[in-house]
Every structure is written in C-alpha cells, then in structure tokens.
PDB file of C-alpha atoms and ligand atoms in Angstrom:
ATOM      1  CA  MET A   1     110.670-136.528-137.559  1.00  0.00           C
ATOM      2  CA  SER A   2     109.582-137.496-141.027  1.00  0.00           C
ATOM      3  CA  VAL A   3     107.104-135.253-142.791  1.00  0.00           C
ATOM      4  CA  THR A   4     103.542-136.308-142.020  1.00  0.00           C
ATOM      5  CA  ILE A   5     100.721-135.321-144.335  1.00  0.00           C
ATOM      6  CA  LYS A   6      97.204-135.358-142.912  1.00  0.00           C
ATOM      7  CA  LYS A   7      95.198-133.943-145.766  1.00  0.00           C
ATOM      8  CA  MET A   8      95.603-133.657-149.529  1.00  0.00           C
ATOM      9  CA  ILE A   9      93.481-131.489-151.791  1.00  0.00           C
ATOM     10  CA  GLU A  10      94.139-133.134-155.115  1.00  0.00           C
ATOM     11  CA  THR A  11      93.391-130.125-157.306  1.00  0.00           C
ATOM     12  CA  SER A  12      93.339-126.563-156.036  1.00  0.00           C
ATOM     13  CA  PHE A  13      92.961-123.372-158.054  1.00  0.00           C
ATOM     14  CA  LEU A  14      93.040-121.178-154.944  1.00  0.00           C
ATOM     15  CA  ASP A  15      96.305-121.854-153.149  1.00  0.00           C
ATOM     16  CA  TRP A  16      98.759-120.347-155.647  1.00  0.00           C
ATOM     17  CA  ASP A  17      97.616-117.473-157.831  1.00  0.00           C
ATOM     18  CA  GLY A  18      97.650-118.575-161.481  1.00  0.00           C
ATOM     19  CA  LYS A  19      98.702-122.161-160.770  1.00  0.00           C
ATOM     20  CA  ILE A  20      96.918-125.492-160.446  1.00  0.00           C
ATOM     21  CA  VAL A  21      98.327-127.319-157.450  1.00  0.00           C
ATOM     22  CA  THR A  22      97.930-130.280-155.184  1.00  0.00           C
ATOM     23  CA  THR A  23      97.808-128.964-151.623  1.00  0.00           C
ATOM     24  CA  LEU A  24      99.380-130.932-148.789  1.00  0.00           C
ATOM     25  CA  TYR A  25      98.664-130.234-145.122  1.00  0.00           C
ATOM     26  CA  VAL A  26     101.042-131.131-142.297  1.00  0.00           C
ATOM     27  CA  PRO A  27      99.728-131.484-138.757  1.00  0.00           C
ATOM     28  CA  ASN A  28     101.044-129.440-135.795  1.00  0.00           C
ATOM     29  CA  CYS A  29     101.933-125.802-135.476  1.00  0.00           C
ATOM     30  CA  ASN A  30     104.078-123.856-133.020  1.00  0.00           C
ATOM     31  CA  PHE A  31     101.634-120.906-133.138  1.00  0.00           C
ATOM     32  CA  ARG A  32      98.083-120.687-131.792  1.00  0.00           C
ATOM     33  CA  CYS A  33      96.575-117.864-133.819  1.00  0.00           C
ATOM     34  CA  PRO A  34      93.101-117.287-132.391  1.00  0.00           C
ATOM     35  CA  TYR A  35      91.634-116.869-135.890  1.00  0.00           C
ATOM     36  CA  CYS A  36      93.186-120.062-137.298  1.00  0.00           C
ATOM     37  CA  HIS A  37      90.870-122.255-139.357  1.00  0.00           C
ATOM     38  CA  ASN A  38      93.220-125.219-139.567  1.00  0.00           C
ATOM     39  CA  TRP A  39      93.302-125.697-135.786  1.00  0.00           C
ATOM     40  CA  PRO A  40      92.136-129.351-135.898  1.00  0.00           C
ATOM     41  CA  LEU A  41      95.540-130.085-137.447  1.00  0.00           C
ATOM     42  CA  PHE A  42      97.239-129.091-134.204  1.00  0.00           C
ATOM     43  CA  GLU A  43      94.497-129.797-131.645  1.00  0.00           C
ATOM     44  CA  LYS A  44      93.464-133.248-132.856  1.00  0.00           C
ATOM     45  CA  PRO A  45      95.851-134.441-135.565  1.00  0.00           C
ATOM     46  CA  ASP A  46      95.069-138.069-134.774  1.00  0.00           C
ATOM     47  CA  ASP A  47      91.553-137.531-136.105  1.00  0.00           C
ATOM     48  CA  PHE A  48      93.081-137.453-139.588  1.00  0.00           C
ATOM     49  CA  GLU A  49      94.563-140.434-141.327  1.00  0.00           C
ATOM     50  CA  ASP A  50      98.058-140.063-142.696  1.00  0.00           C
ATOM     51  CA  VAL A  51      98.327-139.530-146.445  1.00  0.00           C
ATOM     52  CA  LYS A  52     101.147-141.792-147.536  1.00  0.00           C
ATOM     53  CA  HIS A  53     104.017-140.276-149.465  1.00  0.00           C
ATOM     54  CA  GLU A  54     103.678-142.966-152.113  1.00  0.00           C
ATOM     55  CA  ASP A  55     100.020-141.990-152.638  1.00  0.00           C
ATOM     56  CA  VAL A  56     100.998-138.345-153.077  1.00  0.00           C
ATOM     57  CA  MET A  57     103.642-139.350-155.614  1.00  0.00           C
ATOM     58  CA  LYS A  58     101.244-141.648-157.459  1.00  0.00           C
ATOM     59  CA  TYR A  59      98.651-138.897-157.750  1.00  0.00           C
ATOM     60  CA  LEU A  60     101.197-136.348-158.974  1.00  0.00           C
ATOM     61  CA  GLU A  61     102.674-138.786-161.489  1.00  0.00           C
ATOM     62  CA  ALA A  62      99.226-139.616-162.878  1.00  0.00           C
ATOM     63  CA  HIS A  63      98.218-135.951-163.223  1.00  0.00           C
ATOM     64  CA  LYS A  64     101.392-134.217-164.250  1.00  0.00           C
ATOM     65  CA  ASP A  65      99.798-133.111-167.497  1.00  0.00           C
ATOM     66  CA  PHE A  66      97.726-130.481-165.675  1.00  0.00           C
ATOM     67  CA  ILE A  67      99.105-130.095-162.125  1.00  0.00           C
ATOM     68  CA  ASP A  68     101.754-127.339-162.020  1.00  0.00           C
ATOM     69  CA  GLY A  69     103.038-128.086-158.563  1.00  0.00           C
ATOM     70  CA  ILE A  70     102.270-128.506-154.905  1.00  0.00           C
ATOM     71  CA  CYS A  71     101.429-126.160-152.077  1.00  0.00           C
ATOM     72  CA  MET A  72     102.924-127.304-148.778  1.00  0.00           C
ATOM     73  CA  THR A  73     100.857-125.889-145.946  1.00  0.00           C
ATOM     74  CA  GLY A  74      99.380-126.862-142.597  1.00  0.00           C
ATOM     75  CA  GLY A  75      99.947-126.493-139.698  1.00  0.00           C
ATOM     76  CA  GLU A  76     103.517-125.335-140.013  1.00  0.00           C
ATOM     77  CA  PRO A  77     105.672-127.231-142.538  1.00  0.00           C
ATOM     78  CA  SER A  78     108.961-125.842-141.204  1.00  0.00           C
ATOM     79  CA  LEU A  79     108.528-127.858-138.001  1.00  0.00           C
ATOM     80  CA  TYR A  80     109.712-130.873-139.987  1.00  0.00           C
ATOM     81  CA  PRO A  81     113.505-131.111-140.356  1.00  0.00           C
ATOM     82  CA  GLU A  82     113.023-133.640-143.159  1.00  0.00           C
ATOM     83  CA  LEU A  83     111.072-131.139-145.234  1.00  0.00           C
ATOM     84  CA  PRO A  84     113.983-130.596-147.675  1.00  0.00           C
ATOM     85  CA  LYS A  85     114.155-134.312-148.430  1.00  0.00           C
ATOM     86  CA  TYR A  86     110.394-134.527-148.877  1.00  0.00           C
ATOM     87  CA  LEU A  87     110.283-131.550-151.215  1.00  0.00           C
ATOM     88  CA  ARG A  88     113.289-132.833-153.150  1.00  0.00           C
ATOM     89  CA  SER A  89     111.364-135.987-154.041  1.00  0.00           C
ATOM     90  CA  ILE A  90     108.589-133.840-155.537  1.00  0.00           C
ATOM     91  CA  LYS A  91     110.916-131.344-157.185  1.00  0.00           C
ATOM     92  CA  ASP A  92     112.767-134.196-158.883  1.00  0.00           C
ATOM     93  CA  MET A  93     109.504-135.073-160.657  1.00  0.00           C
ATOM     94  CA  GLY A  94     109.492-131.616-162.211  1.00  0.00           C
ATOM     95  CA  PHE A  95     106.835-129.945-160.077  1.00  0.00           C
ATOM     96  CA  LEU A  96     106.876-126.388-158.779  1.00  0.00           C
ATOM     97  CA  ILE A  97     106.698-125.910-155.025  1.00  0.00           C
ATOM     98  CA  LYS A  98     104.973-123.259-152.967  1.00  0.00           C
ATOM     99  CA  LEU A  99     105.553-123.100-149.214  1.00  0.00           C
ATOM    100  CA  ASP A 100     103.223-121.486-146.700  1.00  0.00           C
ATOM    101  CA  THR A 101     105.033-120.603-143.485  1.00  0.00           C
ATOM    102  CA  ASN A 102     104.747-118.523-140.352  1.00  0.00           C
ATOM    103  CA  GLY A 103     108.428-117.646-140.696  1.00  0.00           C
ATOM    104  CA  SER A 104     109.502-119.072-137.355  1.00  0.00           C
ATOM    105  CA  ASP A 105     112.398-121.133-138.741  1.00  0.00           C
ATOM    106  CA  PRO A 106     114.639-118.886-140.850  1.00  0.00           C
ATOM    107  CA  ASP A 107     117.417-121.479-140.930  1.00  0.00           C
ATOM    108  CA  LEU A 108     115.242-124.100-142.602  1.00  0.00           C
ATOM    109  CA  LEU A 109     113.861-121.459-144.942  1.00  0.00           C
ATOM    110  CA  GLN A 110     117.403-120.578-145.982  1.00  0.00           C
ATOM    111  CA  ILE A 111     118.193-124.239-146.682  1.00  0.00           C
ATOM    112  CA  LEU A 112     115.083-124.635-148.838  1.00  0.00           C
ATOM    113  CA  ILE A 113     116.026-121.567-150.853  1.00  0.00           C
ATOM    114  CA  ASP A 114     119.707-122.478-151.159  1.00  0.00           C
ATOM    115  CA  GLU A 115     118.816-125.967-152.369  1.00  0.00           C
ATOM    116  CA  GLY A 116     116.316-124.669-154.930  1.00  0.00           C
ATOM    117  CA  LEU A 117     113.420-126.481-153.271  1.00  0.00           C
ATOM    118  CA  VAL A 118     110.890-123.652-153.235  1.00  0.00           C
ATOM    119  CA  ASP A 119     109.623-121.549-156.146  1.00  0.00           C
ATOM    120  CA  TYR A 120     107.261-119.382-154.128  1.00  0.00           C
ATOM    121  CA  VAL A 121     106.957-118.664-150.423  1.00  0.00           C
ATOM    122  CA  ALA A 122     103.923-117.118-148.742  1.00  0.00           C
ATOM    123  CA  MET A 123     104.957-115.915-145.305  1.00  0.00           C
ATOM    124  CA  ASP A 124     102.568-114.653-142.671  1.00  0.00           C
ATOM    125  CA  ILE A 125     103.349-111.445-140.860  1.00  0.00           C
ATOM    126  CA  LYS A 126     100.804-111.580-138.093  1.00  0.00           C
ATOM    127  CA  THR A 127     101.036-107.966-136.962  1.00  0.00           C
ATOM    128  CA  GLN A 128     103.639-105.273-136.386  1.00  0.00           C
ATOM    129  CA  LEU A 129     106.945-106.701-135.253  1.00  0.00           C
ATOM    130  CA  ASN A 130     106.912-105.926-131.551  1.00  0.00           C
ATOM    131  CA  GLY A 131     105.388-107.276-128.344  1.00  0.00           C
ATOM    132  CA  LYS A 132     101.967-107.359-129.977  1.00  0.00           C
ATOM    133  CA  TYR A 133     103.057-110.365-132.036  1.00  0.00           C
ATOM    134  CA  ASP A 134     102.582-112.731-129.093  1.00  0.00           C
ATOM    135  CA  ALA A 135      98.905-111.843-128.713  1.00  0.00           C
ATOM    136  CA  VAL A 136      98.121-112.278-132.396  1.00  0.00           C
ATOM    137  CA  SER A 137     100.014-115.557-132.743  1.00  0.00           C
ATOM    138  CA  GLY A 138      98.838-116.930-129.388  1.00  0.00           C
ATOM    139  CA  VAL A 139     102.305-117.914-128.126  1.00  0.00           C
ATOM    140  CA  GLU A 140     105.558-116.292-127.105  1.00  0.00           C
ATOM    141  CA  ILE A 141     107.448-115.489-130.286  1.00  0.00           C
ATOM    142  CA  ASP A 142     111.122-114.983-131.024  1.00  0.00           C
ATOM    143  CA  ILE A 143     110.547-111.872-133.101  1.00  0.00           C
ATOM    144  CA  ASP A 144     114.142-111.864-134.364  1.00  0.00           C
ATOM    145  CA  LYS A 145     113.463-115.126-136.183  1.00  0.00           C
ATOM    146  CA  ILE A 146     110.446-113.615-137.917  1.00  0.00           C
ATOM    147  CA  LYS A 147     112.537-110.597-138.924  1.00  0.00           C
ATOM    148  CA  LYS A 148     115.297-112.868-140.200  1.00  0.00           C
ATOM    149  CA  SER A 149     112.861-114.841-142.368  1.00  0.00           C
ATOM    150  CA  ILE A 150     111.582-111.577-143.834  1.00  0.00           C
ATOM    151  CA  SER A 151     115.110-110.504-144.620  1.00  0.00           C
ATOM    152  CA  ILE A 152     115.980-113.875-146.178  1.00  0.00           C
ATOM    153  CA  LEU A 153     112.978-113.758-148.498  1.00  0.00           C
ATOM    154  CA  MET A 154     113.537-110.154-149.545  1.00  0.00           C
ATOM    155  CA  GLY A 155     117.154-110.918-150.423  1.00  0.00           C
ATOM    156  CA  SER A 156     116.536-114.305-151.982  1.00  0.00           C
ATOM    157  CA  GLY A 157     115.640-113.599-155.590  1.00  0.00           C
ATOM    158  CA  ILE A 158     112.780-116.131-155.449  1.00  0.00           C
ATOM    159  CA  ASP A 159     109.164-115.126-155.761  1.00  0.00           C
ATOM    160  CA  TYR A 160     107.283-114.545-152.501  1.00  0.00           C
ATOM    161  CA  GLU A 161     104.491-112.730-150.765  1.00  0.00           C
ATOM    162  CA  PHE A 162     103.994-111.486-147.235  1.00  0.00           C
ATOM    163  CA  ARG A 163     100.473-111.708-145.950  1.00  0.00           C
ATOM    164  CA  THR A 164      98.481-110.518-142.980  1.00  0.00           C
ATOM    165  CA  THR A 165      95.042-111.714-141.972  1.00  0.00           C
ATOM    166  CA  VAL A 166      93.376-108.518-140.856  1.00  0.00           C
ATOM    167  CA  VAL A 167      91.279-109.368-137.821  1.00  0.00           C
ATOM    168  CA  PRO A 168      89.411-106.453-136.237  1.00  0.00           C
ATOM    169  CA  THR A 169      90.616-105.907-132.634  1.00  0.00           C
ATOM    170  CA  LEU A 170      93.889-107.760-133.383  1.00  0.00           C
ATOM    171  CA  VAL A 171      95.166-105.965-136.482  1.00  0.00           C
ATOM    172  CA  GLU A 172      94.421-102.272-137.058  1.00  0.00           C
ATOM    173  CA  VAL A 173      95.392 -99.861-139.817  1.00  0.00           C
ATOM    174  CA  ASP A 174      98.381 -98.710-137.793  1.00  0.00           C
ATOM    175  CA  ASP A 175      99.687-102.298-137.595  1.00  0.00           C
ATOM    176  CA  VAL A 176      99.406-102.685-141.368  1.00  0.00           C
ATOM    177  CA  VAL A 177     101.319 -99.441-141.908  1.00  0.00           C
ATOM    178  CA  LYS A 178     104.077-100.525-139.514  1.00  0.00           C
ATOM    179  CA  ILE A 179     104.369-103.875-141.301  1.00  0.00           C
ATOM    180  CA  ALA A 180     104.468-102.175-144.703  1.00  0.00           C
ATOM    181  CA  LYS A 181     107.232 -99.857-143.481  1.00  0.00           C
ATOM    182  CA  PHE A 182     109.219-102.822-142.210  1.00  0.00           C
ATOM    183  CA  ILE A 183     108.943-104.673-145.533  1.00  0.00           C
ATOM    184  CA  GLU A 184     109.450-101.548-147.635  1.00  0.00           C
ATOM    185  CA  GLY A 185     110.301-102.538-151.211  1.00  0.00           C
ATOM    186  CA  ALA A 186     108.833-106.065-150.877  1.00  0.00           C
ATOM    187  CA  ARG A 187     107.469-107.725-154.023  1.00  0.00           C
ATOM    188  CA  LYS A 188     103.953-108.268-152.756  1.00  0.00           C
ATOM    189  CA  TYR A 189     101.914-107.655-149.609  1.00  0.00           C
ATOM    190  CA  VAL A 190      98.547-109.365-149.257  1.00  0.00           C
ATOM    191  CA  LEU A 191      95.827-108.252-146.854  1.00  0.00           C
ATOM    192  CA  GLN A 192      93.665-111.295-146.258  1.00  0.00           C
ATOM    193  CA  GLN A 193      90.066-111.147-145.224  1.00  0.00           C
ATOM    194  CA  PHE A 194      89.263-112.705-141.863  1.00  0.00           C
ATOM    195  CA  VAL A 195      86.477-115.274-141.607  1.00  0.00           C
ATOM    196  CA  GLY A 196      84.965-115.533-138.132  1.00  0.00           C
ATOM    197  CA  PRO A 197      82.984-118.788-138.046  1.00  0.00           C
ATOM    198  CA  GLY A 198      85.267-121.778-137.619  1.00  0.00           C
ATOM    199  CA  SER A 199      88.039-119.804-135.903  1.00  0.00           C
ATOM    200  CA  TYR A 200      90.106-121.454-133.183  1.00  0.00           C
ATOM    201  CA  MET A 201      88.884-119.140-130.414  1.00  0.00           C
ATOM    202  CA  GLU A 202      85.167-118.646-129.955  1.00  0.00           C
ATOM    203  CA  ASP A 203      85.362-114.970-128.981  1.00  0.00           C
ATOM    204  CA  ILE A 204      87.233-114.271-132.228  1.00  0.00           C
ATOM    205  CA  ALA A 205      84.734-116.290-134.256  1.00  0.00           C
ATOM    206  CA  ALA A 206      82.014-113.803-133.299  1.00  0.00           C
ATOM    207  CA  ILE A 207      83.866-110.748-134.642  1.00  0.00           C
ATOM    208  CA  GLU A 208      82.560-109.090-137.807  1.00  0.00           C
ATOM    209  CA  PRO A 209      85.224-108.746-140.508  1.00  0.00           C
ATOM    210  CA  TYR A 210      86.428-105.444-141.895  1.00  0.00           C
ATOM    211  CA  GLU A 211      84.387-104.009-144.749  1.00  0.00           C
ATOM    212  CA  ARG A 212      85.685-102.535-147.980  1.00  0.00           C
ATOM    213  CA  PRO A 213      86.272 -98.951-146.763  1.00  0.00           C
ATOM    214  CA  ALA A 214      88.615-100.239-144.047  1.00  0.00           C
ATOM    215  CA  PHE A 215      90.457-102.390-146.590  1.00  0.00           C
ATOM    216  CA  ASN A 216      90.739 -99.460-148.963  1.00  0.00           C
ATOM    217  CA  GLU A 217      92.288 -97.374-146.189  1.00  0.00           C
ATOM    218  CA  MET A 218      94.787-100.116-145.340  1.00  0.00           C
ATOM    219  CA  VAL A 219      95.828-100.492-148.977  1.00  0.00           C
ATOM    220  CA  LEU A 220      96.145 -96.724-149.367  1.00  0.00           C
ATOM    221  CA  GLU A 221      98.282 -96.381-146.242  1.00  0.00           C
ATOM    222  CA  ALA A 222     100.522 -99.349-147.095  1.00  0.00           C
ATOM    223  CA  SER A 223     101.031 -98.462-150.760  1.00  0.00           C
ATOM    224  CA  PRO A 224     103.762 -95.815-150.242  1.00  0.00           C
ATOM    225  CA  TYR A 225     106.009 -98.615-148.956  1.00  0.00           C
ATOM    226  CA  VAL A 226     105.055-101.606-151.097  1.00  0.00           C
ATOM    227  CA  ASP A 227     104.051-101.195-154.747  1.00  0.00           C
ATOM    228  CA  ASN A 228     101.956-104.325-154.930  1.00  0.00           C
ATOM    229  CA  VAL A 229      99.463-104.373-152.039  1.00  0.00           C
ATOM    230  CA  ILE A 230      96.470-106.572-152.747  1.00  0.00           C
ATOM    231  CA  MET A 231      93.303-107.678-150.968  1.00  0.00           C
ATOM    232  CA  ARG A 232      92.329-111.340-150.852  1.00  0.00           C
ATOM    233  CA  GLY A 233      89.056-112.944-149.821  1.00  0.00           C
ATOM    234  CA  ASN A 234      85.413-111.920-149.765  1.00  0.00           C
ATOM    235  CA  ILE A 235      85.304-108.226-148.975  1.00  0.00           C
ATOM    236  CA  TYR A 236      81.954-106.449-148.894  1.00  0.00           C
TER     237      TYR A 236
HETATM  238  S1  SF4 B 301     100.534-120.084-137.983  1.00  0.00           S
HETATM  239 FE1  SF4 B 301      98.947-120.683-139.449  1.00  0.00          FE
HETATM  240  S2  SF4 B 301      98.485-122.849-138.982  1.00  0.00           S
HETATM  241 FE2  SF4 B 301      99.631-122.021-137.234  1.00  0.00          FE
HETATM  242  S3  SF4 B 301      98.038-121.377-135.772  1.00  0.00           S
HETATM  243 FE3  SF4 B 301      98.605-119.589-137.034  1.00  0.00          FE
HETATM  244  S4  SF4 B 301      97.120-119.560-138.745  1.00  0.00           S
HETATM  245 FE4  SF4 B 301      97.059-121.622-137.783  1.00  0.00          FE
END
C-alpha cells in the first residue's frame, strides 16, 4: 500500500513545539478511540481528495526557507509499509520529520529510527498498560506491541514524547500514575486536554473536561517518575 495523504496543513505552528511544519494526514486507523477528532479519516476517507506526493514536494520545495519539517499524522501513519520510502523522499530534501503514532507497530518504528527517518516521535499511551487499554482505544490491543514501542523510543537516543489525552471516565489520576511509573525516566510526558464536541462517540462528546485542579494533581503524582510532565491544551 503506498502512503495516501488526505489532508495537508501547509503551515502549522502547533504540531511540533518550537517548529514550523507542514502537517500531513493519512487516512485509516487501527484504533477507534471514542474521543478521536480525526475520525472522518477512518470512517469516510473517500470524502477527502488525495493530496498528491508531487504537490507535497512542490510546496515544501517552494517554502523551504521557513518550513522546518513535516509532521506525519492521521489516522495512523504506521499502517503504511511504504512509510519509510515516503519519509526518505522528504528527508532527502533536508526537512526534519515528526511522527505521530499510536505505537501499534514497533517493528516499523524501529526501521524508521534505524534509517534516520524520524527526528521526533510523539507516541500516544492511551491509559495504563493492562486490559483497560482496549476500552480506551476502542479495539482489542496487543499490549506487548505498545510496550515494545515504548521501550524502543526510550532506548533510541532520538527525541520523543509520550502523551495521554485525559478523558474523564476513561483516564483517571491512577491511570496517569501507572503510566508514569511504566515510563519512569522518559524524556517527556504530555497530559493533553480532552475536547468533547466533535468526538467520535456521542456519549463521550458530552463529557466535561478536567479542570486545572485535576490536571495539577495528575502532574504532581506523575512527576516523581518523569521529570518533564507538561499539560497541553486549554485548561481552565
Ligand atoms: S489512535 Fe489517534 S487517529 Fe486513531 S482513533 Fe485513536 S485518536 Fe484517532
């Protein structure tokens, strides 16, 4: 399967802290997180026109004076076995590459790292690494693959972050602490604010997000295990 791109944000200041990137979205995902906001990419990918590779390259070439790199997101980019080839074509132009992934394909992740095709990886850890993972990701998960991806990133030497979208009823303080213990010594752990409206599942869309005191507690409880725990999103 060649890599399909369904959406391109030409200039993004939000997808990679401190970098200006072009963000590319693949369709399809092997997870069904009930709070997902990119669900049209897996529920109705044909509603989006393909963004041709040559158009991506043309845009990058024309704007290389101020674009630092690309963010490859989706959907789940690691579903595409030809991802290394696709990223190589962009890397060869001198751009940095950030990958967003759910961590379900550690073997592909290892290839991307070994071949120097990613400069930064943001990997989701949906909840604590046990049977609860299936409920939060909406499908049956091979938890060993998620654990292996975590281990690969922590031993890789490249820059990365782990991130959890903290959805009330799905992710509690105890889950955050268990995750932090599992990734003890990680470079960065991001607690992302949940946004209800627009979520994949309607019952989740109606949930009120955590407020600042709850975030503060999560950061406090996770900090003994990871030095750099940060909050991301609109937290009131
Ligand atoms: S892994 Fe990401 S893209 Fe896939 S369903 Fe979950 S939030 Fe959406």
